[in-house]
Amino acid sequence: MLLEGKVAVITGGTRGIGFAIAKGMLAEGAKVVVCGSRQETADKAVRAILDEDPDAPIKGAAPDLTVEAEIQELLDEVRRDWGSIDIMVNNAGISQRTPLVDYTPEEFEKVMDINVKSVFNGCQAAARIMVDQGTGGVILNTSSMVGTYGQPSGVGYPTSKFAVNGMTKSLARELGKHQIRVNAVAPGVTATDMLTALPEELVQRISSTIPLGRPGQPEEVANAYVFLASDRASYITGAVLPVDGATQV
Ligand code: NAD
């Protein structure tokens, strides 16, 4: 198995892409902690996994990702219980489509808090442990295709994903000497709650621009994370891997 004996923490792991990553990593032999915004949603995700496999090594948690100390505390606890932190997936994110003239400072701050500050916090807390362990590690951040193309409304969201790309490439350079690889995955339109929250007309319009003719499934996106977390990707760092059916908007 590709991730035998590895310990992975996944933010935004309770549904959508993050939940598919959790399942994909468990299937490859990893122990997994899924983080959600509330303990109940984390518990629900854990139960769904345990219903399928009662022996699955999975835990749920709900740290406030915008508070660095809460992520650090969780990772320290996981390391104490399971021996290491080998894979950190900073995947939690929120979308925002408000036009610029109506954008409130609070909306902008909220997107930056979850999509950028939380990713920074996760990278920092994981890197501290990985450096201390001395055995390297893998950090994976969730970007988006809008982190390449921008989007025509809701400027905070693409701005946050451009920031994730910059953080990923910079940390790959900073942490390479510790054998910590840092990569991002940039999903295109993916069939999760984030997509179903959009107006159907908009989803149709977006889908028509995808050369593969359909949105991606969360499992198809998750496969990229499993690969990048594994030794099969041992010389890949600083990459932003598009998983978008060749969408060009
Ligand atoms: P989703 O809405 O299905 O899941 C979002 C996850 O983030 C949930 O687990 C939720 O608990 C967590 N989350 C949200 N706000 C949080 C908060 N304040 N604190 C802690 N956790 C919080 O979304 P998804 O589509 O699976 O998106 C996951 C990632 O993929 C996001 O970073 C998103 O920007 C990115 N993405 C999604 C798409 C898409 O089409 N679905 C495309 C490109 C990028």
XYZ file of C-alpha atoms in Angstrom, residues 12-209:
198
model
C -12.041 20.095 5.737
C -12.000 16.307 5.887
C -15.628 15.782 6.833
C -17.198 16.030 3.382
C -16.513 16.727 -0.268
C -12.946 16.568 -1.511
C -11.446 16.248 1.997
C -13.643 13.278 2.897
C -12.649 11.571 -0.372
C -8.988 12.232 0.483
C -9.544 10.626 3.903
C -11.049 7.524 2.314
C -8.328 7.361 -0.327
C -5.548 7.628 2.262
C -7.165 5.058 4.573
C -7.440 2.673 1.627
C -3.671 3.032 1.122
C -2.842 2.180 4.734
C -2.646 5.601 6.433
C -4.033 6.517 9.836
C -6.251 9.569 9.373
C -7.571 12.486 11.417
C -10.417 14.401 9.767
C -11.045 17.972 10.901
C -14.381 19.697 10.479
C -15.743 23.066 11.513
C -17.797 21.424 14.304
C -17.149 18.312 16.417
C -20.557 16.877 15.387
C -19.670 16.961 11.682
C -16.277 15.419 12.421
C -17.963 12.670 14.476
C -20.470 12.055 11.668
C -17.680 11.636 9.113
C -15.846 9.231 11.440
C -19.034 7.208 11.965
C -19.598 6.976 8.185
C -16.106 5.507 7.768
C -16.454 3.140 10.739
C -19.812 1.903 9.428
C -17.938 0.622 6.368
C -14.859 -0.594 8.249
C -15.127 -0.786 12.072
C -11.343 -1.173 12.381
C -10.441 1.881 10.304
C -7.788 3.990 12.091
C -9.643 7.299 12.040
C -10.336 10.139 14.477
C -12.322 13.356 14.185
C -11.487 16.814 15.536
C -12.715 20.372 15.232
C -9.923 22.830 15.996
C -10.433 26.485 15.106
C -8.101 26.520 12.114
C -7.653 30.276 12.326
C -5.988 29.861 15.740
C -2.498 28.457 15.316
C -2.305 27.137 18.891
C -5.399 24.968 18.349
C -3.917 23.246 15.289
C -0.571 22.839 17.021
C -2.273 21.303 20.047
C -4.180 18.837 17.844
C -1.079 17.809 15.883
C 0.945 17.388 19.099
C -1.807 15.164 20.502
C -1.986 13.055 17.317
C 1.794 12.673 17.361
C 1.636 11.530 21.011
C -1.097 8.992 20.203
C 0.059 7.707 16.824
C 3.779 8.474 16.882
C 4.212 10.961 14.043
C 2.685 13.456 11.640
C 3.703 12.433 8.124
C 1.073 14.090 5.938
C -0.724 17.402 6.515
C -3.542 18.280 4.113
C -4.713 21.892 4.363
C -7.956 21.535 2.462
C -10.682 23.461 4.327
C -11.935 26.363 2.299
C -14.914 28.584 1.657
C -16.087 30.200 -1.552
C -17.409 33.727 -2.025
C -19.044 35.278 -5.096
C -19.953 38.830 -3.993
C -19.276 41.503 -6.665
C -16.436 43.886 -5.789
C -18.599 46.966 -5.189
C -20.687 45.078 -2.620
C -17.822 43.181 -0.942
C -17.688 43.857 2.786
C -14.428 43.935 4.771
C -15.871 41.144 6.939
C -16.448 38.911 3.896
C -12.926 39.505 2.621
C -11.439 38.826 6.052
C -13.440 35.600 6.459
C -12.241 34.188 3.138
C -8.643 35.100 3.948
C -8.936 33.668 7.461
C -10.107 30.226 6.322
C -8.434 29.961 2.928
C -5.048 31.551 3.691
C -4.408 32.008 7.428
C -5.621 28.479 8.236
C -3.384 27.028 5.528
C -0.431 28.966 6.956
C -1.270 27.719 10.461
C -1.495 24.122 9.258
C 1.789 24.370 7.358
C 3.566 25.918 10.329
C 2.290 23.477 12.944
C 3.012 20.443 10.734
C 6.453 21.692 9.691
C 7.492 22.225 13.326
C 6.731 18.579 14.057
C 8.162 17.230 10.792
C 11.439 19.125 11.301
C 11.629 17.841 14.869
C 10.938 14.257 13.762
C 13.786 14.495 11.258
C 12.131 12.021 8.912
C 10.655 14.488 6.432
C 7.007 14.715 5.539
C 4.463 15.916 3.037
C 2.290 19.021 3.146
C -0.539 19.292 0.623
C -2.616 22.444 0.159
C -5.869 22.782 -1.737
C -5.760 25.488 -4.356
C -8.243 25.859 -7.233
C -8.286 26.419 -10.966
C -9.339 30.003 -10.131
C -5.844 30.340 -8.610
C -4.646 30.291 -12.223
C -7.478 31.982 -14.111
C -9.141 34.240 -11.551
C -12.942 34.421 -11.530
C -15.339 37.127 -12.700
C -16.984 37.769 -9.315
C -16.025 37.256 -5.676
C -12.419 38.408 -5.916
C -11.471 37.261 -2.415
C -11.685 33.570 -3.322
C -9.262 33.551 -6.287
C -7.026 35.955 -4.378
C -6.860 33.444 -1.536
C -5.994 30.598 -3.906
C -3.213 32.613 -5.596
C -1.883 33.086 -2.055
C -2.040 29.322 -1.447
C 0.015 28.754 -4.604
C 2.613 31.293 -3.468
C 2.791 29.773 -0.008
C 3.168 26.283 -1.476
C 5.996 27.188 -3.847
C 7.816 29.252 -1.201
C 7.550 26.618 1.532
C 8.719 23.919 -0.880
C 11.920 25.940 -1.237
C 12.217 26.688 2.480
C 11.491 23.164 3.727
C 13.226 21.079 1.061
C 16.372 20.824 3.184
C 14.299 19.001 5.804
C 12.958 16.540 3.181
C 9.515 18.053 3.588
C 7.712 18.192 0.253
C 5.042 20.875 -0.203
C 2.596 20.680 -3.089
C -0.853 21.947 -3.973
C -3.702 20.412 -5.898
C -5.835 22.778 -7.977
C -9.233 21.161 -8.530
C -11.525 22.318 -11.286
C -15.289 22.095 -10.980
C -15.851 19.219 -8.570
C -19.157 17.616 -7.596
C -19.300 18.572 -3.897
C -21.621 20.691 -1.702
C -19.683 23.743 -2.876
C -20.881 22.980 -6.417
C -24.473 22.109 -5.515
C -24.690 25.443 -3.682
C -24.252 27.237 -7.034
C -27.215 28.012 -9.328
C -27.870 25.124 -11.777
C -27.583 27.499 -14.747
C -24.111 28.502 -13.607
C -23.049 24.859 -13.141
C -24.232 24.049 -16.710
C -22.365 27.030 -18.090
C -19.186 26.059 -16.244
C -19.477 22.373 -17.275
C -19.789 23.319 -20.948
C -16.288 24.823 -20.828
